[in-house]
Short mmCIF file of C-alpha atoms and ligand atoms in Angstrom, two decimals:
data_model
loop_
_atom_site.label_atom_id
_atom_site.label_comp_id
_atom_site.label_asym_id
_atom_site.label_seq_id
_atom_site.Cartn_x
_atom_site.Cartn_y
_atom_site.Cartn_z
CA MET L 1 -22.84 81.59 -234.06
CA ASP L 2 -19.21 80.54 -233.78
CA VAL L 3 -18.18 84.06 -232.98
CA CYS L 4 -20.87 84.13 -230.32
CA LYS L 5 -19.59 80.88 -228.78
CA LEU L 6 -16.03 82.15 -228.87
CA LEU L 7 -17.09 85.33 -227.17
CA ILE L 8 -18.93 83.45 -224.45
CA ALA L 9 -15.93 81.17 -223.93
CA ALA L 10 -13.62 84.17 -223.76
CA ILE L 11 -15.82 85.97 -221.25
CA ALA L 12 -16.14 82.80 -219.14
CA GLY L 13 -12.38 82.35 -219.23
CA LEU L 14 -11.81 85.93 -218.22
CA ALA L 15 -14.33 85.67 -215.37
CA LEU L 16 -12.63 82.49 -214.16
CA SER L 17 -9.18 84.05 -214.13
CA ILE L 18 -10.47 87.16 -212.34
CA GLY L 19 -12.25 84.88 -209.88
CA GLN L 20 -9.06 82.91 -209.26
CA ALA L 21 -6.96 86.02 -208.81
CA ALA L 22 -9.45 87.46 -206.34
CA ALA L 23 -9.67 84.21 -204.38
CA ALA L 24 -5.91 83.83 -204.22
CA GLU L 25 -5.20 86.75 -201.90
CA VAL L 26 -6.13 86.05 -198.29
CA THR L 27 -6.20 88.75 -195.64
CA LEU L 28 -5.46 87.55 -192.13
CA LYS L 29 -6.62 89.52 -189.14
CA GLY L 30 -3.66 89.92 -186.78
CA VAL L 31 -3.08 91.06 -183.18
CA THR L 32 -0.22 91.21 -180.72
CA SER L 33 -0.47 90.64 -176.96
CA PHE L 34 2.16 93.28 -176.18
CA ALA L 35 1.82 97.03 -176.64
CA GLU L 36 2.47 98.16 -180.20
CA GLY L 37 6.03 99.18 -180.94
CA THR L 38 7.41 97.67 -177.70
CA ALA L 39 10.19 95.09 -177.29
CA PHE L 40 8.08 91.98 -177.79
CA SER L 41 5.89 93.31 -180.61
CA LYS L 42 8.68 94.78 -182.73
CA ASN L 43 9.77 91.66 -184.59
CA PHE L 44 6.18 90.62 -185.24
CA GLU L 45 5.58 94.07 -186.70
CA ARG L 46 8.63 93.63 -188.97
CA PHE L 47 7.14 90.28 -190.02
CA VAL L 48 3.76 91.87 -190.79
CA ALA L 49 5.43 94.59 -192.87
CA LYS L 50 7.45 92.01 -194.81
CA VAL L 51 4.46 89.75 -195.43
CA ASN L 52 2.44 92.71 -196.67
CA ALA L 53 5.25 93.93 -198.93
CA GLU L 54 6.07 90.54 -200.44
CA GLY L 55 2.71 88.79 -200.23
CA LYS L 56 0.64 90.97 -202.54
CA GLY L 57 -1.88 88.79 -204.34
CA LEU L 58 -1.11 85.94 -201.93
CA VAL L 59 -1.33 86.76 -198.21
CA GLN L 60 -1.83 90.04 -196.42
CA ILE L 61 -2.10 90.76 -192.70
CA ASN L 62 -4.56 93.30 -191.40
CA TYR L 63 -2.79 94.26 -188.19
CA ILE L 64 -5.36 95.38 -185.63
CA GLY L 65 -2.78 96.15 -182.93
CA GLY L 66 -2.06 95.32 -179.29
CA PRO L 67 -3.78 95.36 -175.88
CA LYS L 68 -5.88 98.39 -176.83
CA ALA L 69 -7.56 96.16 -179.42
CA MET L 70 -7.67 92.99 -177.29
CA PRO L 71 -6.74 92.12 -173.67
CA PRO L 72 -3.46 90.11 -173.71
CA PHE L 73 -4.83 87.17 -171.74
CA GLU L 74 -7.67 86.84 -174.31
CA VAL L 75 -5.43 86.49 -177.34
CA GLY L 76 -4.95 82.70 -177.07
CA ASN L 77 -8.68 82.18 -176.93
CA ALA L 78 -9.21 84.51 -179.88
CA VAL L 79 -6.76 82.50 -182.01
CA ARG L 80 -8.30 79.21 -180.94
CA GLY L 81 -11.80 80.35 -181.81
CA GLY L 82 -10.86 82.15 -185.02
CA VAL L 83 -11.80 85.62 -183.78
CA VAL L 84 -8.33 86.47 -185.07
CA ASP L 85 -6.34 84.58 -187.70
CA ILE L 86 -2.79 85.32 -186.60
CA ALA L 87 -1.32 86.50 -183.31
CA ASN L 88 1.91 87.34 -181.54
CA VAL L 89 1.56 85.87 -178.07
CA THR L 90 3.45 84.10 -175.30
CA GLY L 91 2.48 80.72 -173.85
CA ALA L 92 2.18 82.24 -170.37
CA PHE L 93 -0.88 84.18 -171.56
CA TYR L 94 -2.93 81.07 -172.44
CA THR L 95 -2.02 78.46 -169.80
CA ASN L 96 -5.76 78.34 -168.99
CA LEU L 97 -6.26 76.69 -172.40
CA LEU L 98 -3.02 74.71 -172.64
CA PRO L 99 -1.07 74.33 -169.36
CA GLU L 100 1.92 72.90 -171.25
CA SER L 101 2.35 76.21 -173.10
CA ASP L 102 4.31 77.49 -170.12
CA ALA L 103 6.98 74.81 -170.69
CA LEU L 104 8.39 76.66 -173.68
CA LYS L 105 10.05 79.20 -171.35
CA LEU L 106 12.19 76.32 -170.05
CA SER L 107 13.82 75.58 -173.40
CA THR L 108 17.60 75.68 -173.50
CA ILE L 109 18.00 75.16 -177.25
CA SER L 110 17.41 77.65 -180.06
CA ALA L 111 14.30 77.84 -182.22
CA GLN L 112 16.44 76.59 -185.13
CA ASP L 113 17.53 73.52 -183.12
CA GLN L 114 13.93 72.89 -182.12
CA ARG L 115 13.06 72.61 -185.79
CA ARG L 116 15.95 70.21 -186.31
CA ASN L 117 15.34 67.88 -183.35
CA GLY L 118 11.58 67.44 -183.75
CA ALA L 119 10.52 69.75 -180.90
CA TRP L 120 8.78 72.09 -183.32
CA ASP L 121 6.81 69.19 -184.89
CA TYR L 122 5.81 67.94 -181.47
CA ILE L 123 4.78 71.42 -180.32
CA ASN L 124 2.77 71.80 -183.51
CA LYS L 125 0.94 68.52 -183.00
CA LEU L 126 0.03 69.59 -179.48
CA TRP L 127 -0.93 73.14 -180.50
CA ASN L 128 -2.96 71.80 -183.46
CA GLU L 129 -4.92 69.43 -181.26
CA ARG L 130 -5.34 71.50 -178.13
CA MET L 131 -5.16 75.13 -179.27
CA ASN L 132 -6.61 74.71 -182.74
CA ALA L 133 -3.54 76.62 -183.83
CA GLN L 134 -0.53 76.30 -186.06
CA TYR L 135 2.67 77.27 -184.19
CA LEU L 136 4.24 79.25 -186.99
CA ALA L 137 7.41 80.74 -185.51
CA ARG L 138 9.17 81.47 -182.26
CA THR L 139 10.56 84.93 -181.68
CA GLY L 140 12.24 86.31 -178.59
CA ASP L 141 14.56 83.35 -178.12
CA ASN L 142 17.64 83.72 -175.89
CA ILE L 143 16.28 86.44 -173.65
CA PRO L 144 16.26 85.69 -169.91
CA PHE L 145 13.65 86.83 -167.38
CA HIS L 146 14.65 88.69 -164.22
CA LEU L 147 13.28 89.65 -160.87
CA TYR L 148 13.11 93.45 -160.47
CA LEU L 149 12.70 94.91 -156.97
CA ASN L 150 12.23 98.11 -155.05
CA LYS L 151 13.49 96.60 -151.83
CA GLN L 152 16.98 95.27 -151.38
CA ILE L 153 17.53 91.60 -150.59
CA ASP L 154 20.82 89.91 -149.73
CA LYS L 155 19.70 86.34 -150.26
CA PRO L 156 17.12 84.67 -152.50
CA ASP L 157 14.34 84.94 -149.95
CA LEU L 158 11.21 86.82 -150.98
CA THR L 159 9.35 86.40 -147.69
CA GLY L 160 7.26 89.48 -147.01
CA LEU L 161 7.51 90.78 -150.58
CA LYS L 162 4.68 91.15 -153.05
CA LEU L 163 5.61 90.47 -156.65
CA ARG L 164 3.80 91.04 -159.89
CA ILE L 165 3.73 87.84 -161.90
CA THR L 166 2.33 85.92 -164.83
CA PRO L 167 2.47 82.10 -164.96
CA VAL L 168 6.13 82.45 -166.06
CA TYR L 169 7.26 83.41 -162.55
CA ARG L 170 4.49 82.14 -160.27
CA ASP L 171 5.96 78.88 -159.00
CA PHE L 172 9.52 80.17 -158.73
CA PHE L 173 8.70 83.35 -156.78
CA GLN L 174 6.35 81.40 -154.51
CA ALA L 175 9.05 78.80 -153.89
CA LEU L 176 11.28 81.68 -152.75
CA GLY L 177 8.61 82.71 -150.25
CA GLY L 178 7.10 85.64 -152.18
CA GLN L 179 3.47 86.66 -152.34
CA VAL L 180 2.30 86.96 -155.92
CA VAL L 181 -0.18 89.13 -157.81
CA GLN L 182 -0.93 88.41 -161.44
CA THR L 183 -1.32 91.37 -163.79
CA GLN L 184 -1.03 92.00 -167.47
CA PRO L 185 1.95 94.13 -168.52
CA GLY L 186 -0.23 97.23 -168.95
CA GLU L 187 -0.96 97.26 -165.21
CA VAL L 188 2.60 97.00 -163.89
CA TYR L 189 3.37 100.72 -163.77
CA THR L 190 0.33 101.54 -161.66
CA ALA L 191 0.93 98.57 -159.37
CA LEU L 192 4.48 99.85 -158.71
CA GLU L 193 3.37 103.45 -158.36
CA ARG L 194 0.72 102.58 -155.79
CA GLY L 195 3.00 100.23 -153.90
CA VAL L 196 0.67 97.31 -154.56
CA VAL L 197 3.81 95.32 -155.41
CA ASP L 198 7.46 95.50 -154.30
CA GLY L 199 8.73 94.14 -157.57
CA TYR L 200 7.92 92.22 -160.71
CA GLY L 201 9.06 89.59 -163.11
CA TRP L 202 9.96 90.69 -166.64
CA PRO L 203 12.58 89.87 -169.28
CA ILE L 204 15.86 91.76 -169.50
CA LEU L 205 14.42 93.76 -172.43
CA GLY L 206 11.55 96.18 -172.39
CA ILE L 207 11.30 97.84 -168.96
CA PHE L 208 11.76 101.30 -170.55
CA ASP L 209 8.88 100.79 -172.99
CA LEU L 210 6.19 101.46 -170.39
CA GLY L 211 8.25 103.65 -168.06
CA TRP L 212 8.89 101.06 -165.35
CA HIS L 213 12.53 102.18 -164.93
CA GLU L 214 11.13 105.20 -163.09
CA LYS L 215 9.77 102.86 -160.44
CA THR L 216 12.51 100.22 -160.31
CA LYS L 217 15.51 100.23 -157.95
CA PHE L 218 17.08 96.79 -158.32
CA ARG L 219 17.48 93.95 -160.80
CA VAL L 220 18.40 90.53 -159.47
CA ASP L 221 20.96 88.62 -161.53
CA PRO L 222 21.28 86.11 -163.01
CA GLY L 223 18.31 85.98 -165.33
CA PHE L 224 16.45 82.70 -165.65
CA TYR L 225 14.45 80.84 -168.34
CA ASN L 226 14.11 81.91 -171.94
CA VAL L 227 11.48 84.25 -173.41
CA GLU L 228 9.06 82.55 -175.75
CA VAL L 229 6.88 84.77 -177.89
CA SER L 230 5.45 83.15 -180.95
CA VAL L 231 3.25 83.60 -183.94
CA LEU L 232 0.15 81.40 -183.91
CA VAL L 233 -2.29 80.95 -186.78
CA ASN L 234 -5.85 79.71 -186.27
CA LEU L 235 -5.84 76.14 -187.60
CA ASP L 236 -9.03 76.47 -189.68
CA THR L 237 -7.55 79.54 -191.34
CA TRP L 238 -4.26 77.69 -191.87
CA LYS L 239 -5.99 74.69 -193.49
CA LYS L 240 -7.83 76.93 -195.92
CA LEU L 241 -4.58 78.34 -197.30
CA ASP L 242 -3.20 76.73 -200.44
CA GLU L 243 0.31 75.25 -200.60
CA GLN L 244 1.79 78.41 -202.08
CA GLN L 245 0.39 80.53 -199.27
CA LYS L 246 1.57 78.10 -196.59
CA ASP L 247 5.05 77.93 -198.13
CA PHE L 248 5.19 81.70 -198.26
CA LEU L 249 4.23 82.05 -194.58
CA ASN L 250 6.63 79.28 -193.53
CA LYS L 251 9.43 81.07 -195.37
CA GLN L 252 8.58 84.32 -193.60
CA ALA L 253 8.51 82.39 -190.31
CA ILE L 254 12.04 81.10 -190.86
CA TRP L 255 13.11 84.66 -191.62
CA LEU L 256 11.46 85.86 -188.40
CA GLU L 257 13.34 83.23 -186.38
CA SER L 258 16.58 84.24 -188.12
CA LEU L 259 16.24 87.62 -186.37
CA ASN L 260 16.50 86.01 -182.92
CA PRO L 261 20.30 86.29 -182.60
CA GLU L 262 19.95 90.10 -182.86
CA THR L 263 18.89 90.06 -179.21
CA ALA L 264 22.44 89.52 -177.92
CA SER L 265 23.47 93.10 -178.71
CA LEU L 266 20.08 94.48 -177.61
CA ILE L 267 20.60 92.85 -174.21
CA ALA L 268 24.06 94.36 -173.78
CA ASP L 269 22.67 97.83 -174.61
CA GLU L 270 19.71 97.39 -172.29
CA MET L 271 21.89 96.41 -169.34
CA GLN L 272 23.89 99.61 -169.81
CA ARG L 273 20.73 101.63 -170.12
CA GLN L 274 19.34 100.15 -166.89
CA SER L 275 22.56 100.94 -165.11
CA ALA L 276 22.52 104.52 -166.46
CA ALA L 277 18.93 104.83 -165.17
CA GLY L 278 20.23 104.05 -161.67
CA ILE L 279 18.99 100.46 -161.46
CA GLN L 280 21.39 98.54 -159.23
CA VAL L 281 22.20 94.89 -159.74
CA ILE L 282 21.79 92.47 -156.86
CA ARG L 283 24.16 89.51 -157.15
CA PHE L 284 24.43 86.64 -154.71
CA PRO L 285 27.63 84.72 -154.04
CA PRO L 286 28.33 82.26 -156.88
CA GLU L 287 27.12 79.20 -155.01
CA VAL L 288 23.88 80.88 -154.00
CA SER L 289 23.37 82.13 -157.56
CA ALA L 290 23.77 78.60 -158.87
CA GLN L 291 21.17 77.38 -156.37
CA TYR L 292 18.81 80.22 -157.33
CA LEU L 293 19.07 79.26 -160.99
CA ALA L 294 18.73 75.53 -160.32
CA LYS L 295 15.65 76.21 -158.23
CA ALA L 296 14.06 78.20 -161.04
CA TYR L 297 14.34 75.25 -163.42
CA ASP L 298 13.51 72.55 -160.86
CA VAL L 299 10.38 74.36 -159.78
CA GLY L 300 9.47 75.19 -163.39
CA TRP L 301 9.68 71.60 -164.65
CA ALA L 302 8.10 70.16 -161.50
CA SER L 303 5.11 72.43 -162.05
CA ILE L 304 4.70 71.44 -165.72
CA ILE L 305 5.13 67.74 -165.00
CA ALA L 306 2.65 67.87 -162.12
CA LYS L 307 0.06 69.32 -164.50
CA SER L 308 0.92 67.07 -167.41
CA PRO L 309 3.21 64.12 -166.57
CA GLU L 310 3.49 62.54 -169.99
CA LEU L 311 3.58 65.55 -172.28
CA GLY L 312 5.66 67.51 -169.78
CA ALA L 313 8.35 64.82 -169.73
CA LYS L 314 8.38 64.64 -173.53
CA LEU L 315 8.68 68.42 -173.81
CA ARG L 316 11.56 68.37 -171.33
CA THR L 317 13.46 65.87 -173.48
CA LEU L 318 12.87 67.86 -176.65
CA LEU L 319 13.46 71.37 -175.31
CA THR L 320 16.58 70.91 -173.22
CA LYS L 321 20.16 69.82 -173.89
O1 173 M 1 4.06 89.52 -168.82
C1 173 M 1 5.06 88.86 -168.57
O2 173 M 1 5.86 89.13 -167.67
C2 173 M 1 5.34 87.66 -169.38
O3 173 M 1 4.89 86.60 -169.05
C3 173 M 1 6.17 87.82 -170.59
C4 173 M 1 6.38 86.71 -171.41
C5 173 M 1 7.17 86.86 -172.54
C6 173 M 1 7.73 88.08 -172.85
C7 173 M 1 7.50 89.17 -172.05
C8 173 M 1 6.72 89.04 -170.91
#
C-alpha cells in the first residue's frame, strides 16, 4: 500500500514537473514590416537569432518573415489584435491606429536617454493603452531620412514634383510644395521605373536593398528626423509571460538597443556607395539648409500637436533636448 502511494506520488510529481517544463517555454509568432534581410530588418533578425539561441526552454520566436507574409501597413493592427505576438515595425506604418506614433521620428535623444528620462515609460503607457502593445525596444536610432530625386532642384521647392511618401514625410514635402503619393517600400521601384513619382523619401540606409539606386539621380542633404523602428509585443501576450520571461526579453531588448551606435559607420559606407553609384548630392547654401531643416521639424511637430495637443506636447518635451 505504502509503495503504491509512493509510486503514485512520484508519478504525480514527475507529471507536474514535465507539465511545468512544457508550460515554461513560450513561442512568439514574429513578423517584420521591412523585407527580410534588408537594412531595417537586419537587427531584428539578429535579435530573433539571439533570443532563439539563449531562450531555449523560456522564450522562442517563430519568425514568419516580412511583407511577403504580411503587408507592412497591416503589421500594427496585427500586433494590436494578437494576430502576431511580436513585430519589427515603424510608427509611420500605424498612424491610423495611433497618430502620435509618428512623433518618434522627431526624437533628438538616443534610445538609451529615452529610457533614462522617462520617455520610454511614457511611450509604453501610451502604447499599452492605445496599441495594446508593449514597446520593447527601439532600433534604427540616429539614422536620418532624406529626399531622393530624379530631377534637379536648386532650392527647397518641390512645386510640380511628385514624391513617394509615408506619414514620415507627408507634411514636410507638402509644405515644400510637393505632390505626394503614399506607397509601401515594396512599391517604390516600380513607381520610379514608371515615372509615377519624381522622387521619394527614405532613410540614408537601404536604397540598394531593393535596387532603387538604379532609378535615383540625386540625394538632397542634409537628412532630417531620426529613424524609429521598434519591436512591439502584443500586450495580452506580454502579460501572460512570467517574470523570468519578461526579464529575459527586456535584457535582449537592451542588447538590441546597444547595437544602435553601429549605424554611424554604416552611414559613412552607404554615402560612399551612393556616390560610387553615381548619385549626386544636392546641397543648398548653409542658410537655406538651416531653414530646410528647421521647416522639417516645425512642420513635423505642428502636425503631431494639431492631431494630439496634450500628448504631442508631452512627447515633444520628452523626446527632444
Ligand atoms: O517607408 C518609409 O519610407 C518609412 O516610413 C520608413 C520608416 C522607418 C525606416 C525606413 C522607412
